[in-house]
Short mmCIF file of C-alpha atoms and ligand atoms in Angstrom, two decimals:
data_model
loop_
_atom_site.label_atom_id
_atom_site.label_comp_id
_atom_site.label_asym_id
_atom_site.label_seq_id
_atom_site.Cartn_x
_atom_site.Cartn_y
_atom_site.Cartn_z
CA MET E 1 87.51 101.79 113.30
CA ARG E 2 89.26 101.18 110.02
CA LYS E 3 92.85 99.99 110.10
CA ARG E 4 95.74 102.39 109.70
CA ILE E 5 98.36 100.77 107.50
CA VAL E 6 101.89 101.54 106.34
CA ALA E 7 102.97 99.15 103.59
CA GLY E 8 106.39 99.09 101.96
CA ASN E 9 106.66 98.22 98.29
CA TRP E 10 110.27 97.21 97.77
CA LYS E 11 109.70 96.79 94.02
CA MET E 12 112.69 95.04 92.37
CA ASN E 13 115.22 96.05 95.01
CA LYS E 14 117.40 94.25 97.57
CA THR E 15 119.05 90.85 97.22
CA PRO E 16 117.45 88.12 99.34
CA LYS E 17 120.17 88.58 101.98
CA GLU E 18 119.77 92.37 102.05
CA GLY E 19 116.00 91.93 102.24
CA VAL E 20 116.23 89.73 105.31
CA GLU E 21 118.62 92.20 106.94
CA LEU E 22 116.23 95.08 106.26
CA ALA E 23 113.25 93.09 107.53
CA LYS E 24 115.12 92.21 110.74
CA GLU E 25 116.10 95.83 111.28
CA ILE E 26 112.52 97.03 110.75
CA ASN E 27 111.23 94.24 112.98
CA ALA E 28 113.56 95.25 115.81
CA LYS E 29 112.58 98.91 115.57
CA VAL E 30 108.85 98.24 115.26
CA GLY E 31 109.14 95.84 118.22
CA GLN E 32 110.29 98.75 120.39
CA LEU E 33 107.23 100.88 119.62
CA LYS E 34 104.68 101.18 122.40
CA ASP E 35 101.76 101.46 120.00
CA HIS E 36 101.23 98.59 117.58
CA SER E 37 97.91 99.76 116.23
CA VAL E 38 99.39 100.58 112.81
CA GLU E 39 99.54 97.53 110.53
CA VAL E 40 103.04 97.33 109.05
CA ILE E 41 103.43 95.41 105.79
CA LEU E 42 106.58 94.55 103.85
CA GLY E 43 105.96 94.04 100.12
CA THR E 44 108.92 92.02 98.90
CA PRO E 45 109.97 90.28 95.69
CA TYR E 46 108.63 86.71 95.48
CA ILE E 47 111.84 84.95 96.36
CA HIS E 48 112.27 86.98 99.55
CA LEU E 49 108.82 86.15 100.91
CA MET E 50 109.55 82.99 102.90
CA ASP E 51 112.72 84.25 104.54
CA VAL E 52 111.29 87.68 105.29
CA ALA E 53 108.13 86.13 106.75
CA LYS E 54 110.31 84.03 109.08
CA SER E 55 112.38 87.07 110.10
CA VAL E 56 109.54 89.21 111.46
CA ASN E 57 107.12 88.99 114.35
CA PRO E 58 103.77 88.26 112.68
CA ALA E 59 101.98 90.04 115.49
CA TYR E 60 103.52 93.34 114.32
CA ILE E 61 104.55 92.87 110.72
CA LYS E 62 102.80 91.26 107.77
CA VAL E 63 104.28 90.34 104.43
CA ALA E 64 102.95 91.08 100.93
CA ALA E 65 103.77 89.93 97.42
CA GLN E 66 103.80 92.55 94.65
CA ASN E 67 101.80 90.51 92.14
CA CYS E 68 100.21 87.09 91.67
CA ALA E 69 99.09 84.96 88.75
CA ALA E 70 95.59 85.28 87.33
CA TRP E 71 95.26 81.47 87.24
CA SER E 72 95.24 78.93 90.06
CA HIS E 73 97.97 76.58 88.74
CA GLY E 74 99.23 74.88 85.63
CA ALA E 75 101.33 75.53 82.54
CA TYR E 76 102.09 79.23 83.04
CA THR E 77 105.87 79.40 82.89
CA GLY E 78 107.34 81.98 85.21
CA GLU E 79 104.15 82.73 87.11
CA VAL E 80 103.60 82.42 90.86
CA SER E 81 100.18 81.47 92.20
CA ALA E 82 98.23 83.12 94.99
CA GLU E 83 98.26 79.80 96.84
CA MET E 84 102.07 79.62 96.68
CA ILE E 85 102.29 83.18 97.97
CA ARG E 86 99.90 82.49 100.83
CA LEU E 87 101.80 79.35 101.80
CA ALA E 88 105.10 81.25 101.66
CA GLY E 89 103.80 83.33 104.56
CA ALA E 90 102.25 86.39 102.93
CA GLU E 91 98.94 87.82 104.06
CA TYR E 92 98.63 90.55 101.42
CA VAL E 93 99.28 91.04 97.71
CA ILE E 94 99.74 94.36 95.93
CA LEU E 95 97.69 94.34 92.71
CA GLY E 96 97.15 96.90 89.99
CA HIS E 97 100.28 98.92 90.65
CA SER E 98 100.82 101.45 87.85
CA GLU E 99 104.15 99.83 86.99
CA ARG E 100 102.35 96.53 86.35
CA ARG E 101 99.68 98.31 84.34
CA LYS E 102 102.32 100.12 82.27
CA TYR E 103 105.15 97.63 81.76
CA PHE E 104 103.15 94.39 81.88
CA HIS E 105 99.96 95.68 80.25
CA GLU E 106 97.72 94.58 83.10
CA ASN E 107 94.23 95.84 82.38
CA GLY E 108 91.03 95.83 84.39
CA GLU E 109 90.04 92.36 83.28
CA ILE E 110 93.37 90.75 84.21
CA LEU E 111 93.47 92.60 87.51
CA ASN E 112 89.96 91.53 88.39
CA ALA E 113 90.97 87.89 87.78
CA LYS E 114 94.02 88.38 90.02
CA VAL E 115 91.95 89.98 92.77
CA ILE E 116 89.53 87.04 92.71
CA MET E 117 92.38 84.52 92.71
CA ALA E 118 94.00 86.29 95.69
CA LEU E 119 90.75 86.33 97.68
CA GLU E 120 90.08 82.65 96.95
CA ASN E 121 93.45 81.93 98.51
CA MET E 122 92.93 84.15 101.55
CA LEU E 123 95.32 86.84 100.40
CA LYS E 124 94.16 90.41 101.00
CA PRO E 125 94.61 92.58 97.90
CA ILE E 126 96.10 96.04 98.22
CA PHE E 127 94.45 97.35 95.07
CA CYS E 128 96.20 100.33 93.46
CA CYS E 129 94.59 103.02 91.37
CA GLY E 130 95.71 106.42 90.13
CA GLU E 131 95.91 108.73 87.15
CA VAL E 132 98.84 109.89 85.01
CA LEU E 133 99.68 113.58 84.78
CA GLU E 134 97.97 114.17 81.42
CA GLU E 135 94.75 112.73 82.85
CA ARG E 136 94.91 115.01 85.88
CA ASN E 137 95.70 118.04 83.73
CA ALA E 138 92.71 117.19 81.57
CA GLY E 139 90.50 117.00 84.69
CA LYS E 140 89.88 113.29 84.15
CA HIS E 141 91.45 111.93 87.36
CA PHE E 142 88.19 111.12 89.15
CA GLU E 143 86.78 109.36 86.11
CA ILE E 144 89.98 107.32 85.62
CA VAL E 145 90.14 106.19 89.24
CA LYS E 146 86.43 105.34 89.23
CA THR E 147 86.86 103.17 86.14
CA GLN E 148 89.86 101.39 87.66
CA LEU E 149 87.82 100.60 90.78
CA GLU E 150 84.81 99.48 88.76
CA GLU E 151 86.87 97.18 86.56
CA GLY E 152 89.08 95.77 89.30
CA ILE E 153 87.06 95.40 92.49
CA PHE E 154 83.51 96.75 92.32
CA ASP E 155 82.01 93.47 91.14
CA LEU E 156 83.08 91.68 94.31
CA PRO E 157 80.46 90.43 96.73
CA GLU E 158 80.32 92.43 99.95
CA GLU E 159 82.06 89.76 102.05
CA ASP E 160 85.04 89.76 99.68
CA PHE E 161 85.16 93.53 99.30
CA LYS E 162 85.69 93.87 103.06
CA GLU E 163 89.13 92.25 102.60
CA ILE E 164 90.29 94.90 100.14
CA VAL E 165 92.71 97.71 100.93
CA ILE E 166 92.72 100.51 98.35
CA ALA E 167 95.87 102.47 97.53
CA TYR E 168 95.59 105.75 95.64
CA GLU E 169 98.86 106.34 93.84
CA PRO E 170 98.90 109.24 91.40
CA VAL E 171 101.39 108.07 88.81
CA TRP E 172 102.97 111.52 88.54
CA ALA E 173 103.95 111.30 92.21
CA ILE E 174 105.58 107.86 92.11
CA GLY E 175 109.35 108.07 92.44
CA THR E 176 109.38 111.70 91.35
CA GLY E 177 109.88 113.40 94.71
CA VAL E 178 106.70 115.39 94.01
CA ASN E 179 103.99 114.10 96.32
CA ALA E 180 100.32 114.93 95.97
CA SER E 181 99.46 117.80 98.26
CA PRO E 182 97.50 116.83 101.39
CA GLU E 183 94.47 118.56 99.81
CA GLN E 184 94.80 116.61 96.56
CA ALA E 185 95.17 113.34 98.46
CA GLN E 186 92.20 114.05 100.74
CA GLU E 187 90.03 115.11 97.80
CA MET E 188 90.65 111.86 95.92
CA HIS E 189 90.45 109.64 99.01
CA HIS E 190 87.12 111.22 99.89
CA PHE E 191 85.91 110.61 96.35
CA ILE E 192 87.01 106.95 96.52
CA ARG E 193 85.24 106.47 99.86
CA GLN E 194 82.07 108.00 98.42
CA GLU E 195 82.22 105.63 95.46
CA VAL E 196 82.67 102.68 97.83
CA ALA E 197 79.70 103.94 99.84
CA LYS E 198 77.53 104.18 96.71
CA LYS E 199 78.38 100.59 95.82
CA TYR E 200 78.63 98.87 99.24
CA GLY E 201 77.04 101.28 101.70
CA LYS E 202 78.44 103.75 104.21
CA ALA E 203 79.29 101.21 106.92
CA ILE E 204 81.64 99.28 104.61
CA ALA E 205 83.08 102.49 103.14
CA ASP E 206 83.88 103.71 106.64
CA GLU E 207 85.76 100.47 107.35
CA THR E 208 87.78 100.49 104.11
CA SER E 209 91.42 101.52 104.50
CA ILE E 210 92.55 103.86 101.73
CA LEU E 211 96.32 104.38 101.51
CA TYR E 212 98.22 107.13 99.75
CA GLY E 213 101.31 106.32 97.66
CA GLY E 214 103.73 108.54 95.74
CA SER E 215 106.87 110.17 97.16
CA CYS E 216 105.65 109.70 100.73
CA LYS E 217 108.50 110.20 103.17
CA PRO E 218 109.03 110.98 106.86
CA SER E 219 108.94 114.72 106.15
CA ASN E 220 105.50 114.74 104.51
CA ALA E 221 103.80 111.65 105.99
CA LYS E 222 102.30 113.45 108.99
CA GLU E 223 100.65 116.08 106.84
CA LEU E 224 99.28 113.46 104.44
CA PHE E 225 98.07 111.05 107.16
CA SER E 226 96.35 113.78 109.17
CA ASN E 227 93.58 113.91 106.57
CA GLU E 228 90.27 112.30 107.47
CA ASP E 229 90.25 109.86 104.54
CA VAL E 230 93.96 109.02 104.37
CA ASP E 231 94.48 105.84 106.38
CA GLY E 232 98.17 105.35 105.77
CA GLY E 233 100.63 104.89 102.95
CA LEU E 234 102.04 102.59 100.32
CA ILE E 235 105.71 103.47 100.32
CA GLY E 236 108.30 102.83 97.62
CA GLY E 237 111.76 104.42 97.97
CA ALA E 238 111.45 105.33 101.65
CA SER E 239 110.57 101.73 102.58
CA LEU E 240 114.07 100.60 101.61
CA ASN E 241 115.63 102.27 104.64
CA ALA E 242 114.55 101.17 108.12
CA ASP E 243 114.81 104.64 109.71
CA ASP E 244 112.85 106.34 106.95
CA PHE E 245 110.19 103.62 107.03
CA LEU E 246 109.92 103.93 110.83
CA GLY E 247 109.58 107.69 110.45
CA ILE E 248 106.52 107.05 108.30
CA ILE E 249 105.04 104.32 110.54
CA THR E 250 105.16 106.73 113.47
CA ALA E 251 103.77 109.72 111.54
CA PHE E 252 100.11 109.31 112.51
P1 13P L 1 107.69 106.06 95.87
O1 13P L 1 107.35 106.10 97.35
O2 13P L 1 109.10 105.65 95.62
O3 13P L 1 107.27 107.29 95.17
O4 13P L 1 106.81 104.86 95.26
C1 13P L 1 105.47 104.78 95.55
C2 13P L 1 104.98 103.48 95.08
O5 13P L 1 104.94 103.21 93.89
C3 13P L 1 104.54 102.51 96.09
O6 13P L 1 103.86 101.46 95.52
#
């Protein structure tokens, strides 16, 4: 059975103190749940990682960075390595988010280097893909997502690919309040799983968690997660409030 996952992406929000408070609140609420089969992940800014990791029960809650360097170490001012992130207590790293592609010009080649660096340091990549509105309107969304997967993760050996979580985040749904419809999400998730199956075989495709991201909230999470190929969510805005985030974690 593939893992069901709800991951928060805090983006550039919360001071370190506020981040620890939020993590503690989420930890307390998740601790009270009877069912801990959903993997809960908090994707924090770099400088929050160590303190947040110490504030949560690692049996219930994992921590993720939102980026990592494409190099192992050295003279790269301002960068943070996958090894540093791992040793700060993170288990996951979000890579290929559309905001990194757009504002920091991260292309397939750079993202592939980051994915490899993460895996070498035992960090599990949450690899994001998704089309912009013009691409969807032009009927190019499948092609775009396929290319992003091919460039970023489809050259990995099987053993490494098994560590990957995929997040489909249509860019037009991120932070807009307009989520993909459950049908649109299922259609793309099914397509992604088929592409994984073509490349790595059905058994691996069936074990790959594919998350949906883009204006996911407690009121629409159940409908989105009830689809066969939607294994959870990557949550932006609604992950910044413990009650909203809990509403999503318990929406399966
Ligand atoms: P929102 O949930 O705020 O739309 O953001 C989604 C996202 O970008 C998660 O990575």
